[in-house]
PDB file of C-alpha atoms in Angstrom:
ATOM      1  CA  MET Q   1      12.744 -83.092-101.712  1.00  0.00           C
ATOM      2  CA  PRO Q   2      11.110 -79.363-101.641  1.00  0.00           C
ATOM      3  CA  GLY Q   3       7.551 -81.055-102.401  1.00  0.00           C
ATOM      4  CA  VAL Q   4       4.410 -78.384-102.998  1.00  0.00           C
ATOM      5  CA  PRO Q   5       4.438 -75.224-101.748  1.00  0.00           C
ATOM      6  CA  ARG Q   6       2.751 -75.037 -97.932  1.00  0.00           C
ATOM      7  CA  GLU Q   7       0.796 -72.025 -99.570  1.00  0.00           C
ATOM      8  CA  LEU Q   8      -0.962 -73.952-102.004  1.00  0.00           C
ATOM      9  CA  ILE Q   9      -1.831 -76.912 -99.809  1.00  0.00           C
ATOM     10  CA  VAL Q  10      -1.271 -78.836 -96.485  1.00  0.00           C
ATOM     11  CA  HIS Q  11      -3.056 -81.656 -95.258  1.00  0.00           C
ATOM     12  CA  GLU Q  12      -4.689 -82.044 -91.759  1.00  0.00           C
ATOM     13  CA  LEU Q  13      -6.095 -84.696 -90.122  1.00  0.00           C
ATOM     14  CA  LYS Q  14      -9.070 -82.824 -88.092  1.00  0.00           C
ATOM     15  CA  VAL Q  15      -8.728 -85.652 -85.169  1.00  0.00           C
ATOM     16  CA  ASP Q  16     -11.878 -84.911 -82.826  1.00  0.00           C
ATOM     17  CA  SER Q  17     -10.940 -83.331 -79.676  1.00  0.00           C
ATOM     18  CA  ALA Q  18     -12.491 -85.786 -77.763  1.00  0.00           C
ATOM     19  CA  ALA Q  19     -10.890 -88.854 -79.089  1.00  0.00           C
ATOM     20  CA  LYS Q  20      -8.843 -90.970 -76.768  1.00  0.00           C
ATOM     21  CA  PRO Q  21      -5.404 -91.998 -78.196  1.00  0.00           C
ATOM     22  CA  ARG Q  22      -4.429 -95.598 -78.911  1.00  0.00           C
ATOM     23  CA  LYS Q  23      -0.791 -97.127 -78.885  1.00  0.00           C
ATOM     24  CA  GLN Q  24      -0.805-100.344 -80.679  1.00  0.00           C
ATOM     25  CA  ARG Q  25       1.949-102.874 -79.686  1.00  0.00           C
ATOM     26  CA  LEU Q  26       4.631-103.921 -81.563  1.00  0.00           C
ATOM     27  CA  CYS Q  27       3.783-106.622 -83.881  1.00  0.00           C
ATOM     28  CA  ARG Q  28       6.436-109.352 -84.514  1.00  0.00           C
ATOM     29  CA  PHE Q  29       8.214-109.125 -87.980  1.00  0.00           C
ATOM     30  CA  ALA Q  30      10.564-112.241 -89.926  1.00  0.00           C
ATOM     31  CA  GLU Q  31      13.775-111.187 -90.629  1.00  0.00           C
ATOM     32  CA  ASP Q  32      13.380-110.233 -94.103  1.00  0.00           C
ATOM     33  CA  ARG Q  33      10.679-107.923 -93.452  1.00  0.00           C
ATOM     34  CA  LYS Q  34      12.736-106.162 -90.985  1.00  0.00           C
ATOM     35  CA  GLU Q  35      15.416-105.578 -93.550  1.00  0.00           C
ATOM     36  CA  ALA Q  36      13.108-104.152 -95.591  1.00  0.00           C
ATOM     37  CA  ILE Q  37      11.708-102.284 -93.046  1.00  0.00           C
ATOM     38  CA  LYS Q  38      15.344-100.863 -92.046  1.00  0.00           C
ATOM     39  CA  LYS Q  39      16.232-100.071 -95.957  1.00  0.00           C
ATOM     40  CA  GLU Q  40      12.636 -98.286 -96.368  1.00  0.00           C
ATOM     41  CA  LEU Q  41      13.214 -96.122 -93.158  1.00  0.00           C
ATOM     42  CA  ALA Q  42      16.640 -95.060 -94.616  1.00  0.00           C
ATOM     43  CA  LYS Q  43      15.052 -93.885 -97.309  1.00  0.00           C
ATOM     44  CA  LEU Q  44      12.237 -92.088 -95.711  1.00  0.00           C
ATOM     45  CA  LEU Q  45      14.725 -90.242 -93.523  1.00  0.00           C
ATOM     46  CA  ALA Q  46      17.003 -89.321 -96.238  1.00  0.00           C
ATOM     47  CA  ALA Q  47      14.488 -87.761 -98.103  1.00  0.00           C
ATOM     48  CA  GLY Q  48      13.223 -85.679 -94.701  1.00  0.00           C
ATOM     49  CA  PHE Q  49       9.949 -87.622 -95.124  1.00  0.00           C
ATOM     50  CA  ILE Q  50       9.826 -89.036 -91.487  1.00  0.00           C
ATOM     51  CA  LYS Q  51      11.422 -88.103 -88.095  1.00  0.00           C
ATOM     52  CA  GLU Q  52      11.913 -90.098 -84.799  1.00  0.00           C
ATOM     53  CA  VAL Q  53       9.966 -89.449 -82.237  1.00  0.00           C
ATOM     54  CA  PHE Q  54      10.302 -90.708 -78.449  1.00  0.00           C
ATOM     55  CA  TYR Q  55       6.675 -89.655 -76.588  1.00  0.00           C
ATOM     56  CA  THR Q  56       3.660 -89.836 -78.561  1.00  0.00           C
ATOM     57  CA  ASP Q  57       0.034 -90.597 -77.510  1.00  0.00           C
ATOM     58  CA  TRP Q  58      -0.821 -92.142 -80.928  1.00  0.00           C
ATOM     59  CA  LEU Q  59       0.928 -95.102 -82.089  1.00  0.00           C
ATOM     60  CA  ALA Q  60       0.159 -97.237 -85.322  1.00  0.00           C
ATOM     61  CA  ASN Q  61       2.228-100.762 -86.673  1.00  0.00           C
ATOM     62  CA  LEU Q  62       3.618-101.355 -89.771  1.00  0.00           C
ATOM     63  CA  VAL Q  63       1.902-103.592 -92.452  1.00  0.00           C
ATOM     64  CA  LEU Q  64       3.941-105.281 -95.161  1.00  0.00           C
ATOM     65  CA  VAL Q  65       2.351-105.972 -98.556  1.00  0.00           C
ATOM     66  CA  ARG Q  66       4.122-107.060-101.618  1.00  0.00           C
ATOM     67  CA  LYS Q  67       4.746-104.815-104.198  1.00  0.00           C
ATOM     68  CA  LYS Q  68       3.281-105.410-107.801  1.00  0.00           C
ATOM     69  CA  ASN Q  69       4.696-108.004-110.049  1.00  0.00           C
ATOM     70  CA  SER Q  70       8.101-107.629-107.532  1.00  0.00           C
ATOM     71  CA  ASN Q  71       9.469-109.645-104.852  1.00  0.00           C
ATOM     72  CA  GLU Q  72       9.977-106.359-102.728  1.00  0.00           C
ATOM     73  CA  TRP Q  73       7.992-105.351 -99.902  1.00  0.00           C
ATOM     74  CA  ARG Q  74       5.966-101.900 -99.698  1.00  0.00           C
ATOM     75  CA  MET Q  75       5.736-100.530 -96.059  1.00  0.00           C
ATOM     76  CA  CYS Q  76       2.447 -99.096 -95.052  1.00  0.00           C
ATOM     77  CA  VAL Q  77       0.864 -98.110 -91.662  1.00  0.00           C
ATOM     78  CA  ASP Q  78      -2.155 -99.126 -89.959  1.00  0.00           C
ATOM     79  CA  TYR Q  79      -4.447 -96.017 -89.359  1.00  0.00           C
ATOM     80  CA  THR Q  80      -7.438 -97.548 -88.833  1.00  0.00           C
ATOM     81  CA  ASP Q  81      -7.329 -96.234 -85.006  1.00  0.00           C
ATOM     82  CA  LEU Q  82      -6.623 -92.936 -86.224  1.00  0.00           C
ATOM     83  CA  ASN Q  83      -9.124 -92.522 -89.195  1.00  0.00           C
ATOM     84  CA  LYS Q  84     -12.047 -93.221 -86.692  1.00  0.00           C
ATOM     85  CA  HIS Q  85     -11.590 -89.746 -85.230  1.00  0.00           C
ATOM     86  CA  CYS Q  86     -11.348 -87.799 -88.008  1.00  0.00           C
ATOM     87  CA  LYS Q  87     -13.473 -85.854 -89.864  1.00  0.00           C
ATOM     88  CA  LYS Q  88     -14.486 -86.616 -93.070  1.00  0.00           C
ATOM     89  CA  ASP Q  89     -13.377 -84.232 -96.205  1.00  0.00           C
ATOM     90  CA  PRO Q  90     -16.443 -83.883 -98.532  1.00  0.00           C
ATOM     91  CA  PHE Q  91     -13.927 -82.947-101.561  1.00  0.00           C
ATOM     92  CA  GLY Q  92     -15.110 -85.606-104.339  1.00  0.00           C
ATOM     93  CA  LEU Q  93     -13.533 -87.237-106.568  1.00  0.00           C
ATOM     94  CA  PRO Q  94     -14.002 -87.182-110.431  1.00  0.00           C
ATOM     95  CA  HIS Q  95     -15.852 -90.187-111.671  1.00  0.00           C
ATOM     96  CA  ILE Q  96     -14.058 -92.755-113.277  1.00  0.00           C
ATOM     97  CA  ASP Q  97     -16.041 -93.447-115.873  1.00  0.00           C
ATOM     98  CA  GLN Q  98     -16.173 -89.768-117.024  1.00  0.00           C
ATOM     99  CA  VAL Q  99     -11.992 -89.755-116.940  1.00  0.00           C
ATOM    100  CA  VAL Q 100     -12.159 -92.770-119.146  1.00  0.00           C
ATOM    101  CA  ASP Q 101     -14.706 -91.723-121.838  1.00  0.00           C
ATOM    102  CA  SER Q 102     -12.696 -88.420-122.178  1.00  0.00           C
ATOM    103  CA  THR Q 103     -10.021 -90.383-123.992  1.00  0.00           C
ATOM    104  CA  ALA Q 104     -12.536 -91.700-126.964  1.00  0.00           C
ATOM    105  CA  GLY Q 105     -11.283 -90.030-130.111  1.00  0.00           C
ATOM    106  CA  CYS Q 106      -8.073 -88.498-129.129  1.00  0.00           C
ATOM    107  CA  THR Q 107      -4.906 -89.485-131.443  1.00  0.00           C
ATOM    108  CA  LEU Q 108      -2.313 -89.049-128.988  1.00  0.00           C
ATOM    109  CA  LEU Q 109      -1.965 -89.627-125.053  1.00  0.00           C
ATOM    110  CA  CYS Q 110       0.546 -88.936-122.364  1.00  0.00           C
ATOM    111  CA  PHE Q 111       0.306 -90.433-118.990  1.00  0.00           C
ATOM    112  CA  LEU Q 112       2.079 -88.769-115.986  1.00  0.00           C
ATOM    113  CA  ASP Q 113       3.041 -89.933-112.750  1.00  0.00           C
ATOM    114  CA  CYS Q 114       4.028 -87.666-109.508  1.00  0.00           C
ATOM    115  CA  TYR Q 115       7.219 -88.940-108.100  1.00  0.00           C
ATOM    116  CA  LEU Q 116       6.117 -90.479-104.471  1.00  0.00           C
ATOM    117  CA  GLY Q 117       2.765 -87.428-104.863  1.00  0.00           C
ATOM    118  CA  TYR Q 118       1.401 -88.204-101.676  1.00  0.00           C
ATOM    119  CA  HIS Q 119       5.172 -87.469 -99.979  1.00  0.00           C
ATOM    120  CA  GLN Q 120       5.298 -83.905-101.675  1.00  0.00           C
ATOM    121  CA  ILE Q 121       2.199 -82.911 -99.481  1.00  0.00           C
ATOM    122  CA  SER Q 122       3.097 -81.312 -96.039  1.00  0.00           C
ATOM    123  CA  LEU Q 123       1.456 -82.272 -93.283  1.00  0.00           C
ATOM    124  CA  LYS Q 124       0.179 -79.699 -90.708  1.00  0.00           C
ATOM    125  CA  GLU Q 125       2.773 -79.683 -88.252  1.00  0.00           C
ATOM    126  CA  GLU Q 126       1.120 -80.060 -84.823  1.00  0.00           C
ATOM    127  CA  ASP Q 127      -0.746 -83.288 -86.670  1.00  0.00           C
ATOM    128  CA  GLN Q 128       2.682 -84.647 -87.548  1.00  0.00           C
ATOM    129  CA  ILE Q 129       2.829 -86.327 -84.022  1.00  0.00           C
ATOM    130  CA  LYS Q 130      -0.323 -88.265 -84.313  1.00  0.00           C
ATOM    131  CA  THR Q 131       0.805 -90.031 -87.413  1.00  0.00           C
ATOM    132  CA  SER Q 132       3.546 -92.145 -85.200  1.00  0.00           C
ATOM    133  CA  PHE Q 133       4.303 -95.813 -85.760  1.00  0.00           C
ATOM    134  CA  ILE Q 134       6.175 -98.223 -84.158  1.00  0.00           C
ATOM    135  CA  THR Q 135       9.101-100.390 -85.834  1.00  0.00           C
ATOM    136  CA  PRO Q 136      11.697-102.771 -84.384  1.00  0.00           C
ATOM    137  CA  TYR Q 137      14.195 -99.643 -85.062  1.00  0.00           C
ATOM    138  CA  GLY Q 138      12.380 -96.934 -82.990  1.00  0.00           C
ATOM    139  CA  ALA Q 139       9.297 -94.898 -83.480  1.00  0.00           C
ATOM    140  CA  PHE Q 140       8.516 -92.518 -86.330  1.00  0.00           C
ATOM    141  CA  CYS Q 141       6.388 -89.783 -87.277  1.00  0.00           C
ATOM    142  CA  TYR Q 142       5.837 -88.210 -90.990  1.00  0.00           C
ATOM    143  CA  LYS Q 143       6.203 -84.603 -91.963  1.00  0.00           C
ATOM    144  CA  THR Q 144       4.700 -85.373 -95.272  1.00  0.00           C
ATOM    145  CA  MET Q 145       1.328 -86.801 -96.190  1.00  0.00           C
ATOM    146  CA  PRO Q 146       1.455 -90.750 -96.331  1.00  0.00           C
ATOM    147  CA  PHE Q 147      -0.718 -93.281 -97.817  1.00  0.00           C
ATOM    148  CA  GLY Q 148      -3.509 -94.521 -95.520  1.00  0.00           C
ATOM    149  CA  LEU Q 149      -4.678 -91.264 -93.703  1.00  0.00           C
ATOM    150  CA  LYS Q 150      -8.527 -90.518 -94.238  1.00  0.00           C
ATOM    151  CA  ASN Q 151      -8.911 -87.714 -96.786  1.00  0.00           C
ATOM    152  CA  ALA Q 152      -5.586 -88.052 -98.119  1.00  0.00           C
ATOM    153  CA  GLY Q 153      -6.810 -88.692-101.888  1.00  0.00           C
ATOM    154  CA  ALA Q 154      -9.156 -85.653-101.358  1.00  0.00           C
ATOM    155  CA  THR Q 155      -6.356 -83.599-100.709  1.00  0.00           C
ATOM    156  CA  TYR Q 156      -4.013 -84.742-103.194  1.00  0.00           C
ATOM    157  CA  GLN Q 157      -7.408 -84.324-105.662  1.00  0.00           C
ATOM    158  CA  ARG Q 158      -7.832 -80.801-104.608  1.00  0.00           C
ATOM    159  CA  ALA Q 159      -4.202 -79.867-105.044  1.00  0.00           C
ATOM    160  CA  LEU Q 160      -3.638 -81.189-108.551  1.00  0.00           C
ATOM    161  CA  GLN Q 161      -6.993 -79.519-109.518  1.00  0.00           C
ATOM    162  CA  MET Q 162      -5.439 -76.028-108.119  1.00  0.00           C
ATOM    163  CA  CYS Q 163      -2.487 -76.858-109.932  1.00  0.00           C
ATOM    164  CA  LEU Q 164      -3.962 -77.981-113.391  1.00  0.00           C
ATOM    165  CA  ALA Q 165      -7.066 -75.782-113.293  1.00  0.00           C
ATOM    166  CA  SER Q 166      -6.281 -74.035-116.760  1.00  0.00           C
ATOM    167  CA  GLN Q 167      -6.311 -77.347-118.456  1.00  0.00           C
ATOM    168  CA  LEU Q 168      -8.978 -79.851-116.656  1.00  0.00           C
ATOM    169  CA  HIS Q 169     -11.896 -80.621-118.659  1.00  0.00           C
ATOM    170  CA  ARG Q 170     -10.067 -79.573-121.925  1.00  0.00           C
ATOM    171  CA  ASN Q 171      -6.707 -81.418-122.567  1.00  0.00           C
ATOM    172  CA  VAL Q 172      -6.265 -82.730-118.828  1.00  0.00           C
ATOM    173  CA  LYS Q 173      -7.806 -85.459-116.925  1.00  0.00           C
ATOM    174  CA  ALA Q 174      -6.540 -86.112-113.418  1.00  0.00           C
ATOM    175  CA  TYR Q 175      -7.641 -88.697-110.830  1.00  0.00           C
ATOM    176  CA  VAL Q 176      -5.674 -88.620-107.708  1.00  0.00           C
ATOM    177  CA  ASP Q 177      -2.133 -89.907-109.006  1.00  0.00           C
ATOM    178  CA  ASP Q 178      -3.559 -90.856-112.290  1.00  0.00           C
ATOM    179  CA  VAL Q 179      -2.739 -87.675-115.266  1.00  0.00           C
ATOM    180  CA  VAL Q 180      -3.530 -87.832-118.563  1.00  0.00           C
ATOM    181  CA  VAL Q 181      -2.731 -85.225-121.269  1.00  0.00           C
ATOM    182  CA  LYS Q 182      -4.825 -85.854-124.581  1.00  0.00           C
ATOM    183  CA  THR Q 183      -5.195 -84.212-127.902  1.00  0.00           C
ATOM    184  CA  LYS Q 184      -7.410 -84.742-130.792  1.00  0.00           C
ATOM    185  CA  ASN Q 185      -4.725 -82.762-132.734  1.00  0.00           C
ATOM    186  CA  PRO Q 186      -1.237 -84.537-132.800  1.00  0.00           C
ATOM    187  CA  ASP Q 187       0.227 -81.074-133.676  1.00  0.00           C
ATOM    188  CA  ASP Q 188      -0.989 -79.537-130.446  1.00  0.00           C
ATOM    189  CA  LEU Q 189       0.293 -82.486-128.495  1.00  0.00           C
ATOM    190  CA  ILE Q 190       3.869 -80.575-127.745  1.00  0.00           C
ATOM    191  CA  ALA Q 191       1.794 -76.937-127.027  1.00  0.00           C
ATOM    192  CA  GLU Q 192      -0.258 -78.854-124.309  1.00  0.00           C
ATOM    193  CA  LEU Q 193       2.333 -80.662-122.797  1.00  0.00           C
ATOM    194  CA  THR Q 194       4.269 -77.515-122.640  1.00  0.00           C
ATOM    195  CA  LYS Q 195       1.656 -75.777-120.682  1.00  0.00           C
ATOM    196  CA  THR Q 196       1.546 -78.637-118.420  1.00  0.00           C
ATOM    197  CA  PHE Q 197       4.974 -78.792-117.430  1.00  0.00           C
ATOM    198  CA  ASP Q 198       4.855 -75.071-116.541  1.00  0.00           C
ATOM    199  CA  ASN Q 199       1.889 -75.991-113.989  1.00  0.00           C
ATOM    200  CA  LEU Q 200       3.619 -78.418-112.314  1.00  0.00           C
ATOM    201  CA  ARG Q 201       6.926 -76.637-112.371  1.00  0.00           C
ATOM    202  CA  LYS Q 202       5.175 -73.467-110.766  1.00  0.00           C
ATOM    203  CA  PHE Q 203       4.063 -75.783-107.966  1.00  0.00           C
ATOM    204  CA  ARG Q 204       7.144 -77.835-107.800  1.00  0.00           C
ATOM    205  CA  TRP Q 205       5.565 -81.196-108.692  1.00  0.00           C
ATOM    206  CA  LYS Q 206       8.166 -83.627-109.473  1.00  0.00           C
ATOM    207  CA  LEU Q 207       7.589 -86.610-111.744  1.00  0.00           C
ATOM    208  CA  ASN Q 208       8.590 -90.300-112.010  1.00  0.00           C
ATOM    209  CA  PRO Q 209      10.497 -90.506-115.517  1.00  0.00           C
ATOM    210  CA  THR Q 210      10.072 -94.201-115.229  1.00  0.00           C
ATOM    211  CA  LYS Q 211       6.599 -94.239-115.022  1.00  0.00           C
ATOM    212  CA  CYS Q 212       5.623 -91.521-117.567  1.00  0.00           C
ATOM    213  CA  VAL Q 213       4.685 -92.442-120.709  1.00  0.00           C
ATOM    214  CA  PHE Q 214       4.224 -89.466-123.862  1.00  0.00           C
ATOM    215  CA  ASP Q 215       3.116 -89.734-127.292  1.00  0.00           C
ATOM    216  CA  VAL Q 216       1.129 -92.833-127.657  1.00  0.00           C
ATOM    217  CA  PRO Q 217      -1.876 -94.072-129.161  1.00  0.00           C
ATOM    218  CA  SER Q 218      -3.281 -96.180-126.066  1.00  0.00           C
ATOM    219  CA  GLY Q 219      -2.174 -96.461-122.542  1.00  0.00           C
ATOM    220  CA  LYS Q 220      -3.351 -98.244-119.302  1.00  0.00           C
ATOM    221  CA  LEU Q 221      -5.683 -95.705-117.317  1.00  0.00           C
ATOM    222  CA  LEU Q 222      -7.567 -96.424-114.266  1.00  0.00           C
ATOM    223  CA  GLY Q 223      -7.506-100.310-114.760  1.00  0.00           C
ATOM    224  CA  PHE Q 224      -8.651-100.061-118.898  1.00  0.00           C
ATOM    225  CA  ILE Q 225      -6.893 -99.636-121.790  1.00  0.00           C
ATOM    226  CA  VAL Q 226      -8.040 -96.444-123.625  1.00  0.00           C
ATOM    227  CA  SER Q 227      -7.290 -95.356-126.981  1.00  0.00           C
ATOM    228  CA  GLU Q 228      -9.038 -93.101-130.139  1.00  0.00           C
ATOM    229  CA  ARG Q 229     -11.356 -96.200-130.799  1.00  0.00           C
ATOM    230  CA  GLY Q 230     -12.670 -96.235-127.001  1.00  0.00           C
ATOM    231  CA  ILE Q 231     -12.358 -98.416-124.161  1.00  0.00           C
ATOM    232  CA  GLU Q 232     -10.784-101.489-123.826  1.00  0.00           C
ATOM    233  CA  ALA Q 233     -10.606-104.294-120.793  1.00  0.00           C
ATOM    234  CA  ASN Q 234      -7.134-104.614-119.312  1.00  0.00           C
ATOM    235  CA  PRO Q 235      -5.892-108.198-120.352  1.00  0.00           C
ATOM    236  CA  GLU Q 236      -4.209-108.321-117.020  1.00  0.00           C
ATOM    237  CA  LYS Q 237      -7.443-107.367-115.380  1.00  0.00           C
ATOM    238  CA  ILE Q 238      -9.498-110.691-117.228  1.00  0.00           C
ATOM    239  CA  SER Q 239      -6.665-112.861-117.760  1.00  0.00           C
ATOM    240  CA  THR Q 240      -8.258-115.573-115.103  1.00  0.00           C
ATOM    241  CA  ILE Q 241     -11.604-115.033-116.785  1.00  0.00           C
ATOM    242  CA  MET Q 242     -10.576-115.576-119.946  1.00  0.00           C
ATOM    243  CA  ASN Q 243      -8.287-118.871-118.914  1.00  0.00           C
ATOM    244  CA  MET Q 244     -11.109-120.094-117.323  1.00  0.00           C
ATOM    245  CA  PRO Q 245     -11.686-123.883-118.411  1.00  0.00           C
ATOM    246  CA  PRO Q 246     -15.364-124.652-119.436  1.00  0.00           C
ATOM    247  CA  PRO Q 247     -17.241-126.497-117.004  1.00  0.00           C
ATOM    248  CA  LYS Q 248     -18.012-129.659-117.291  1.00  0.00           C
ATOM    249  CA  MET Q 249     -20.574-130.493-114.911  1.00  0.00           C
ATOM    250  CA  ALA Q 250     -23.510-128.694-113.279  1.00  0.00           C
ATOM    251  CA  ARG Q 251     -21.708-128.359-110.046  1.00  0.00           C
ATOM    252  CA  ASP Q 252     -18.418-126.357-111.716  1.00  0.00           C
ATOM    253  CA  VAL Q 253     -21.124-123.759-113.093  1.00  0.00           C
TER     254      VAL Q 253
END
């Protein structure tokens, strides 16, 4: 996958020069987790997102978590030690309430999702070796921006805002990897989507068609249900409270 042009943006770690590198020891993994790691490594290598390394000063461990509504594993890297020594990027993320509120009164909405969005942004070449992680099948480092790095969200937000600058605060809202195209006039939707696709194509962003939703009156955005009527609570988020039995004694309260 070609990814976003390096001329647009490249993620930098900005590691303190006085920082002492740390190597974490390889953790033990059950056989099912080893198999999940092996499959994920094969995918990342085939896509050109990672490369094998043999000598590195920084070395982090893997953390496997269950994917939402799935029995599959998601492979993450524990960059806690590295992040402690990276400078903070002051680039601020949009206020979630303002992003959600902006959809009120819009008759049609489109929700876009970039395919492996973080990995579409390149990582500065001299910083790649610092992202090294240890697995039962060897050590690897990222060539693209992975999840878990400090300031990765800020870099992603900056890249999207540069890409969609002509539409933001008008008919498009973006919060990191959540992008919504909205319109109050249904007849304008195709024209607005055309502009959005032109901007995304210009900077080589790739969308995930299985997670994109077009031409709907309502949908999920940042944990809420948004529609022309306004904001509603997501039933999935409040199901525990709604299904809670009423207290029968003072201690239950």
